[in-house]
Every structure is written in C-alpha cells, then in structure tokens.
Short mmCIF file of C-alpha atoms in Angstrom, two decimals:
data_model
loop_
_atom_site.label_atom_id
_atom_site.label_comp_id
_atom_site.label_asym_id
_atom_site.label_seq_id
_atom_site.Cartn_x
_atom_site.Cartn_y
_atom_site.Cartn_z
CA MET V 1 -20.88 -11.81 -0.76
CA ALA V 2 -23.04 -10.07 1.77
CA GLY V 3 -19.77 -8.77 3.23
CA LEU V 4 -19.71 -5.88 0.71
CA TYR V 5 -23.34 -5.44 -0.19
CA GLY V 6 -24.58 -5.90 3.36
CA ARG V 7 -23.01 -2.63 4.60
CA PRO V 8 -25.60 0.11 3.95
CA SER V 9 -23.49 2.67 5.81
CA ARG V 10 -20.93 2.59 2.99
CA LEU V 11 -23.24 3.71 0.19
CA ARG V 12 -26.36 5.75 -0.12
CA PRO V 13 -29.19 3.35 -1.02
CA GLY V 14 -31.23 4.08 -4.09
CA HIS V 15 -28.72 6.42 -5.75
CA SER V 16 -28.03 4.17 -8.73
CA ARG V 17 -29.86 3.87 -12.01
CA GLY V 18 -29.18 0.13 -11.67
CA GLY V 19 -29.67 -0.85 -8.08
CA ALA V 20 -32.45 -3.32 -7.40
CA PRO V 21 -31.87 -6.85 -8.75
CA ARG V 22 -33.96 -8.17 -11.60
CA VAL V 23 -36.41 -11.01 -11.17
CA LEU V 24 -35.21 -14.59 -11.45
CA ALA V 25 -36.64 -15.03 -14.95
CA ASP V 26 -34.56 -12.09 -16.22
CA ARG V 27 -31.41 -13.44 -14.61
CA GLU V 28 -31.99 -16.88 -16.10
CA ALA V 29 -32.59 -15.31 -19.53
CA ALA V 30 -29.27 -13.45 -19.28
CA GLU V 31 -27.50 -16.67 -18.41
CA GLY V 32 -29.18 -18.43 -21.31
CA ALA V 33 -28.02 -15.69 -23.68
CA THR V 34 -24.37 -15.99 -22.60
CA ALA V 35 -22.96 -19.18 -21.03
CA ARG V 36 -23.58 -21.33 -17.99
CA TRP V 37 -22.86 -19.26 -14.90
CA PRO V 38 -21.21 -20.49 -11.70
CA GLU V 39 -23.46 -20.32 -8.66
CA GLU V 40 -21.66 -17.31 -7.16
CA LEU V 41 -22.29 -15.28 -10.33
CA ARG V 42 -25.99 -16.08 -10.04
CA GLU V 43 -25.89 -14.92 -6.42
CA PHE V 44 -23.96 -11.80 -7.46
CA PHE V 45 -26.68 -10.65 -9.87
CA ALA V 46 -29.38 -11.58 -7.34
CA LEU V 47 -27.99 -8.65 -5.30
CA HIS V 48 -27.97 -5.84 -7.87
CA ASP V 49 -28.61 -4.79 -11.47
CA GLY V 50 -25.58 -2.62 -12.08
CA GLN V 51 -24.40 0.62 -10.55
CA PRO V 52 -23.29 3.47 -12.83
CA PHE V 53 -20.98 6.14 -11.42
CA ARG V 54 -23.49 8.92 -12.11
CA SER V 55 -27.22 9.45 -11.77
CA LYS V 56 -29.58 10.54 -14.55
CA ASP V 57 -28.91 14.19 -13.69
CA ASP V 58 -25.12 13.53 -13.91
CA GLN V 59 -24.53 13.62 -10.16
CA PHE V 60 -21.71 11.42 -8.86
CA VAL V 61 -23.23 8.61 -6.78
CA GLY V 62 -20.14 6.62 -5.89
CA GLU V 63 -18.26 3.56 -7.11
CA VAL V 64 -18.89 0.15 -5.61
CA LEU V 65 -15.82 -1.39 -7.26
CA SER V 66 -12.35 0.02 -7.73
CA GLY V 67 -12.07 1.78 -11.09
CA VAL V 68 -14.85 -0.15 -12.82
CA GLU V 69 -18.61 0.21 -13.13
CA LEU V 70 -20.94 -2.63 -12.26
CA LEU V 71 -22.86 -3.87 -15.30
CA SER V 72 -26.59 -4.35 -15.46
CA LEU V 73 -27.96 -7.62 -16.84
CA ASP V 74 -28.81 -5.93 -20.11
CA ARG V 75 -25.27 -4.60 -20.46
CA VAL V 76 -23.81 -8.03 -19.63
CA VAL V 77 -25.75 -9.59 -22.48
CA SER V 78 -25.09 -6.79 -24.99
CA LEU V 79 -21.36 -6.62 -24.22
CA HIS V 80 -21.07 -10.41 -24.41
CA GLN V 81 -22.81 -10.41 -27.80
CA LEU V 82 -20.74 -7.49 -29.09
CA CYS V 83 -17.47 -9.18 -28.15
CA ARG V 84 -18.54 -12.42 -29.82
CA GLU V 85 -19.43 -10.62 -33.05
CA MET V 86 -16.37 -8.34 -33.16
CA LEU V 87 -13.40 -10.68 -33.07
CA HIS V 88 -10.32 -9.27 -31.42
CA PRO V 89 -7.68 -8.38 -34.06
CA ILE V 90 -4.73 -10.68 -33.45
CA ASP V 91 -1.81 -11.98 -35.44
CA TYR V 92 -2.42 -15.24 -37.28
CA LEU V 93 -1.49 -17.97 -34.82
CA GLY V 94 -1.53 -20.90 -37.21
CA PRO V 95 -4.08 -23.51 -38.29
CA ASP V 96 -3.86 -25.42 -35.00
CA TRP V 97 -4.76 -22.46 -32.77
CA PRO V 98 -8.56 -23.01 -32.73
CA ALA V 99 -8.01 -26.57 -31.51
CA THR V 100 -5.57 -25.26 -28.92
CA VAL V 101 -8.18 -22.85 -27.59
CA ARG V 102 -10.83 -25.56 -27.43
CA ALA V 103 -8.49 -27.67 -25.31
CA GLN V 104 -7.68 -24.88 -22.86
CA HIS V 105 -8.86 -24.59 -19.27
CA ALA V 106 -10.02 -21.60 -17.27
CA GLY V 107 -7.27 -19.05 -16.70
CA GLU V 108 -5.36 -19.75 -19.92
CA THR V 109 -4.88 -17.13 -22.62
CA ALA V 110 -6.88 -17.58 -25.83
CA GLU V 111 -5.84 -14.24 -27.41
CA MET V 112 -9.53 -13.53 -28.08
CA PHE V 113 -12.92 -13.23 -26.41
CA LEU V 114 -14.61 -16.55 -25.75
CA PRO V 115 -18.32 -17.26 -25.14
CA ALA V 116 -17.39 -18.64 -21.72
CA TYR V 117 -16.24 -15.19 -20.59
CA ILE V 118 -18.99 -13.38 -18.64
CA PRO V 119 -18.32 -9.63 -18.19
CA PHE V 120 -19.60 -8.03 -14.99
CA ALA V 121 -17.81 -4.65 -14.73
CA GLU V 122 -16.21 -2.25 -17.24
CA ASP V 123 -13.93 0.76 -17.05
CA GLY V 124 -15.59 2.93 -19.70
CA ALA V 125 -12.62 2.71 -22.08
CA GLY V 126 -13.42 -0.62 -23.73
CA ASP V 127 -11.84 -2.88 -21.08
CA PHE V 128 -13.74 -5.02 -18.61
CA LEU V 129 -13.56 -7.59 -15.84
CA TYR V 130 -15.07 -10.99 -16.49
CA VAL V 131 -15.60 -14.42 -14.98
CA ASP V 132 -13.83 -17.24 -16.84
CA THR V 133 -16.42 -20.03 -16.69
CA ARG V 134 -14.39 -22.64 -18.61
CA GLU V 135 -13.67 -25.97 -16.98
CA GLY V 136 -10.54 -26.56 -14.91
CA GLU V 137 -9.07 -25.88 -11.50
CA GLN V 138 -9.41 -22.10 -11.99
CA GLN V 139 -13.02 -22.17 -13.18
CA GLY V 140 -14.75 -18.99 -12.01
CA CYS V 141 -11.56 -16.93 -11.78
CA ILE V 142 -11.65 -13.18 -12.39
CA ARG V 143 -9.72 -11.83 -15.35
CA TYR V 144 -9.29 -8.58 -17.29
CA PHE V 145 -10.08 -8.19 -20.98
CA ALA V 146 -8.28 -5.28 -22.62
CA ALA V 147 -9.06 -3.75 -25.98
CA GLU V 148 -5.39 -3.92 -26.96
CA ALA V 149 -4.27 -7.10 -25.21
CA ALA V 150 -7.39 -9.34 -25.18
CA ASP V 151 -7.26 -11.89 -22.34
CA GLU V 152 -3.53 -11.81 -21.67
CA GLY V 153 -2.31 -11.69 -18.10
CA GLY V 154 -4.00 -14.64 -16.42
CA PRO V 155 -6.32 -14.61 -13.39
CA LEU V 156 -6.45 -11.63 -11.04
CA PHE V 157 -8.53 -13.38 -8.39
CA GLY V 158 -9.48 -16.98 -7.87
CA SER V 159 -13.20 -16.30 -7.73
CA LEU V 160 -15.83 -13.59 -7.72
CA THR V 161 -16.25 -14.02 -3.97
CA GLU V 162 -12.51 -13.53 -3.48
CA TYR V 163 -12.58 -10.38 -5.62
CA VAL V 164 -15.57 -8.83 -3.82
CA ASP V 165 -14.05 -9.67 -0.46
CA SER V 166 -10.81 -7.95 -1.46
CA VAL V 167 -12.79 -4.81 -2.30
CA ARG V 168 -14.59 -4.98 1.06
CA ARG V 169 -11.31 -5.28 2.96
CA SER V 170 -9.87 -2.33 1.06
CA VAL V 171 -12.90 -0.16 1.85
CA GLU V 172 -12.72 -1.07 5.54
CA SER V 173 -8.97 -0.57 5.87
CA GLY V 174 -8.49 2.30 3.43
CA ASP V 175 -5.73 0.34 1.69
CA GLU V 176 -5.09 0.53 -2.05
CA HIS V 177 -7.01 -1.74 -4.43
CA SER V 178 -6.17 -1.97 -8.14
CA TYR V 179 -3.89 1.08 -7.75
CA LEU V 180 -6.72 3.18 -6.27
CA VAL V 181 -7.44 4.23 -2.69
CA PRO V 182 -11.01 4.30 -1.28
CA SER V 183 -12.61 7.22 0.50
CA VAL V 184 -16.13 7.74 1.83
CA THR V 185 -17.61 11.24 1.90
CA GLU V 186 -21.17 11.71 3.15
CA GLY V 187 -21.85 8.04 2.56
CA VAL V 188 -20.53 8.04 -1.03
CA LEU V 189 -17.66 5.70 -1.86
CA ALA V 190 -15.03 6.89 -4.35
CA TRP V 191 -11.70 5.53 -5.57
CA ASP V 192 -8.78 7.81 -6.38
CA VAL V 193 -5.09 7.62 -7.20
CA ASP V 194 -2.95 7.84 -4.09
CA VAL V 195 -0.90 11.05 -4.31
CA SER V 196 0.10 11.19 -0.63
CA ASP V 197 3.74 10.32 -1.39
CA ARG V 198 4.11 12.82 -4.21
CA PRO V 199 6.04 16.00 -3.54
CA PRO V 200 3.84 19.10 -3.41
CA LEU V 201 3.60 21.12 -6.57
CA PRO V 202 5.66 24.29 -6.57
CA PRO V 203 3.62 27.48 -6.14
CA GLN V 204 2.28 28.74 -9.44
CA PRO V 205 2.75 32.39 -10.44
CA ASP V 206 -0.29 34.61 -10.69
CA PRO V 207 -1.63 35.43 -14.17
CA THR V 208 -0.17 38.51 -15.80
CA PRO V 209 -2.69 41.28 -16.61
CA LEU V 210 -2.97 41.88 -20.35
CA HIS V 211 -4.75 45.06 -21.42
CA LEU V 212 -6.66 44.77 -24.71
CA PRO V 213 -8.38 47.41 -26.83
CA PHE V 214 -11.32 45.09 -27.55
CA PRO V 215 -12.82 41.89 -26.10
CA LEU V 216 -11.79 38.46 -27.29
CA SER V 217 -14.20 36.39 -29.37
CA ASP V 218 -14.66 32.71 -30.14
CA PHE V 219 -14.93 30.95 -33.46
CA GLN V 220 -15.55 27.37 -34.54
CA PRO V 221 -12.76 26.12 -36.83
CA SER V 222 -15.02 23.41 -38.30
CA LEU V 223 -17.40 26.06 -39.67
CA ILE V 224 -14.72 28.09 -41.47
CA THR V 225 -14.28 27.54 -45.22
CA ALA V 226 -11.81 28.80 -47.81
CA ASP V 227 -14.54 31.15 -49.07
CA ASP V 228 -14.66 33.09 -45.79
CA ASP V 229 -12.65 36.24 -45.22
CA LEU V 230 -9.45 34.75 -43.80
CA VAL V 231 -6.21 36.11 -42.43
CA ASP V 232 -2.97 35.05 -44.10
CA LEU V 233 -1.43 32.58 -41.66
CA GLU V 234 2.04 32.97 -43.18
CA VAL V 235 1.88 36.68 -42.37
CA VAL V 236 0.75 35.76 -38.85
CA ARG V 237 3.64 33.30 -38.48
CA ALA V 238 6.11 35.96 -39.57
CA ALA V 239 4.71 38.36 -36.96
CA VAL V 240 5.06 35.70 -34.26
CA LEU V 241 8.68 34.99 -35.21
CA ASP V 242 9.49 38.72 -35.31
CA THR V 243 8.08 39.11 -31.80
CA ALA V 244 10.06 36.11 -30.54
CA ARG V 245 13.29 37.46 -32.04
CA SER V 246 12.71 40.87 -30.48
CA LEU V 247 12.16 39.28 -27.06
CA HIS V 248 15.12 36.91 -27.39
CA PRO V 249 17.81 38.71 -29.37
CA GLY V 250 20.59 36.47 -30.62
CA ALA V 251 18.61 33.26 -30.03
CA GLU V 252 17.82 30.71 -32.72
CA VAL V 253 14.08 31.03 -33.35
CA GLN V 254 12.06 28.47 -35.31
CA GLY V 255 8.46 27.34 -35.75
CA GLY V 256 5.64 29.77 -35.13
CA GLU V 257 2.89 27.88 -36.99
CA VAL V 258 -0.62 28.26 -35.58
CA VAL V 259 -2.73 25.23 -34.79
CA PHE V 260 -5.56 26.19 -37.18
CA ARG V 261 -5.65 25.81 -40.95
CA ARG V 262 -8.09 28.71 -41.46
CA VAL V 263 -8.75 31.72 -39.25
CA PRO V 264 -11.40 34.38 -39.94
CA ARG V 265 -10.50 38.05 -40.16
CA GLN V 266 -12.59 38.71 -37.10
CA ARG V 267 -11.53 41.10 -34.36
CA GLY V 268 -10.73 39.33 -31.09
CA VAL V 269 -10.13 35.85 -32.52
CA THR V 270 -7.15 34.20 -30.85
CA MET V 271 -4.58 31.64 -31.99
CA ASN V 272 -1.76 29.83 -30.23
CA SER V 273 1.68 29.23 -31.69
CA VAL V 274 4.69 27.27 -30.50
CA VAL V 275 8.12 28.76 -31.13
CA GLN V 276 11.41 26.96 -30.51
CA VAL V 277 13.79 29.44 -28.89
CA ASP V 278 17.25 27.85 -28.78
CA GLY V 279 15.44 24.52 -28.77
CA ASP V 280 13.09 25.34 -25.88
CA PRO V 281 9.37 25.60 -26.67
CA ARG V 282 7.66 28.88 -25.90
CA PHE V 283 3.99 29.64 -26.45
CA TYR V 284 2.62 32.74 -28.10
CA LEU V 285 -0.88 34.18 -28.08
CA THR V 286 -1.90 35.89 -31.31
CA ILE V 287 -5.00 38.10 -31.48
CA VAL V 288 -6.62 39.14 -34.76
CA THR V 289 -7.38 42.88 -34.96
CA GLY V 290 -9.72 42.61 -37.93
CA VAL V 291 -7.62 45.05 -39.96
CA GLY V 292 -5.88 43.31 -42.85
CA ASN V 293 -3.51 40.65 -41.51
CA GLU V 294 -2.58 42.73 -38.48
CA VAL V 295 -2.31 40.77 -35.23
CA LEU V 296 -1.29 41.39 -31.64
CA VAL V 297 1.34 38.92 -30.45
CA HIS V 298 2.23 38.15 -26.83
CA GLU V 299 4.53 35.52 -25.33
CA LEU V 300 2.65 33.58 -22.67
CA PRO V 301 4.12 34.08 -19.18
CA PRO V 302 4.37 31.11 -16.76
CA GLY V 303 1.07 31.97 -15.03
CA GLY V 304 -0.81 32.82 -18.22
CA PHE V 305 -2.83 36.00 -18.76
CA THR V 306 -5.80 37.63 -17.17
CA PHE V 307 -7.48 39.82 -19.78
CA ILE V 308 -8.54 43.40 -19.12
CA VAL V 309 -10.48 45.26 -21.81
CA ASP V 310 -9.78 48.98 -21.83
CA ASN V 311 -12.88 50.90 -22.83
#
C-alpha cells in the first residue's frame, strides 16, 4: 500500500484534520468494536486516520480517493454502529432470509448492512465503501453500500490493496477512476468529472440593463405571517398574465403563480413567476412597489437583468 501513501509529491503533508495514524491500542479498539479485520485493513489504518476534503478553516486540501473521503477510526466505529442500529428498509424477504444471509460468503448480497462490513470511505451523501470481511474466496473485497440499494452490486475490487493500487495508477496516468479524472494543482490532488468530450457551451447573452426607481430588498419567507401587511397574490398573478399577454398577443397564456405563499407589501421585494406561453415556460420578475397591490412586471431575457437604480 505504500504505492499510494509513499508519494509525498502528490499531496501536501499535514493538510488534513485526520492525517497521522492512531496508536496501535486505538486501532485494536476500533477493530474490537466492529469485526475482525483482515491484515491489509490493519495496515491501511496504520498509515492514516482519515482525510477530510477540507481543513478546519474550510480550505480545500485535496482528495486521496476518487469521490470519497477517507474515514477516521472514530468515524469507522460510529458509522458501523449507526448502520447496525438503523436497519436498511427492505421488502420482506420471507422467514428463511435470515438463515440465507448467515450462510452467505463474502461478496454476496444480503440486502442489509452486516456487522462484517467495515466502512473506510464515504461520499457525504449517505453512501460508503466498505471491506466485506465475511469468509469465502472473496473475503476482503471492496464493495459499495448505498442508502437506497444497500449492498447490491457485488464486489468492485478484490481487495483493499487492489483498490488503492487502482487509485495510484489513475493518479499517475491521469486516467479516469470511478467516473472521475485526477488532477494535481500545487501539490493538491482533486477528482473531477471529465468534460473534455462535451461540446462547448454556446455563448451566453449579456444581462439586459433594467432601470428601477428604487433599490431591491430581501425578505425571509419563513418570517412572514398572515398578520403582516401582505400583497394580494391573485392581483399579482393577474398583473403577470396581463403583461405576458401584452408581450405575446394571440398566444395562449397560463400559469403566473408566484413561488411564495405570503409576500410583504414592502417596496423592492421581488417574486418570480412561471408563465406558459403556447406551452413554453417563460419567467417573469415581479417587484413590489409598496403602494397597494401595485407591482412592476418584467419578462426575464435570456441573459437575465443587471439592475440600475435611478436616483
């Protein structure tokens, strides 16, 4: 495994909140709290104690693995315990299924998390990579546990060593790994989606200047109640539809509802509406004037607006 971790030129040392490995007693305690580890997993955690993507001050520090974050010992134990306590919701598979699972070997699908699964990296969305430590020819294989699909899919790599070596080769060659391509900038390794074969985006139009008699203002929808001074949203919707019809005479115009349930009668507050014009969606910006239910309505141009306040 020194093939990946023995290349200090690839990563800046000391940039991780994890980093230095824990002492042997801590590693043995983590193993005791989970399941018996294969020797290569013991070696793996003798080399590090996790590596988050970002530092304490939220600076990006790189990604050792493709699309997943290395777990610390503490996170291994807590995630293992959490998955054991929160059974994966599956369809009832019959009274014989528990016996079926007990008779399985490493690499087979149990439709649930098992104590023999040792997580070592997660993607931040509830899914993680783990070592399947069950007995059998594929003992120690690397698999993916998904929040929606549990342990379906079978082994991804035959061993942790094989997985780490595949990452090393990808970093050295620049080839894709797990649908991501590596890059190293100022010693920091990152993984990104390969967009080299995508056609370039068409040039975007510049924003259209929109002159306003007053500045725009923000409001927090969650703080607005029915007791506040509110504009009548049905009146607003009618104004939006009238504007759409005037801009598109003869077209079939529908919709116009704003996204908020309550809007204060506060000058400069903005709302967005979607109007179907002959079946095509068009977006409208509505600005509250603060006078009755009067609003300013503008159809959004392709490049959006740049706002200019006329004093």
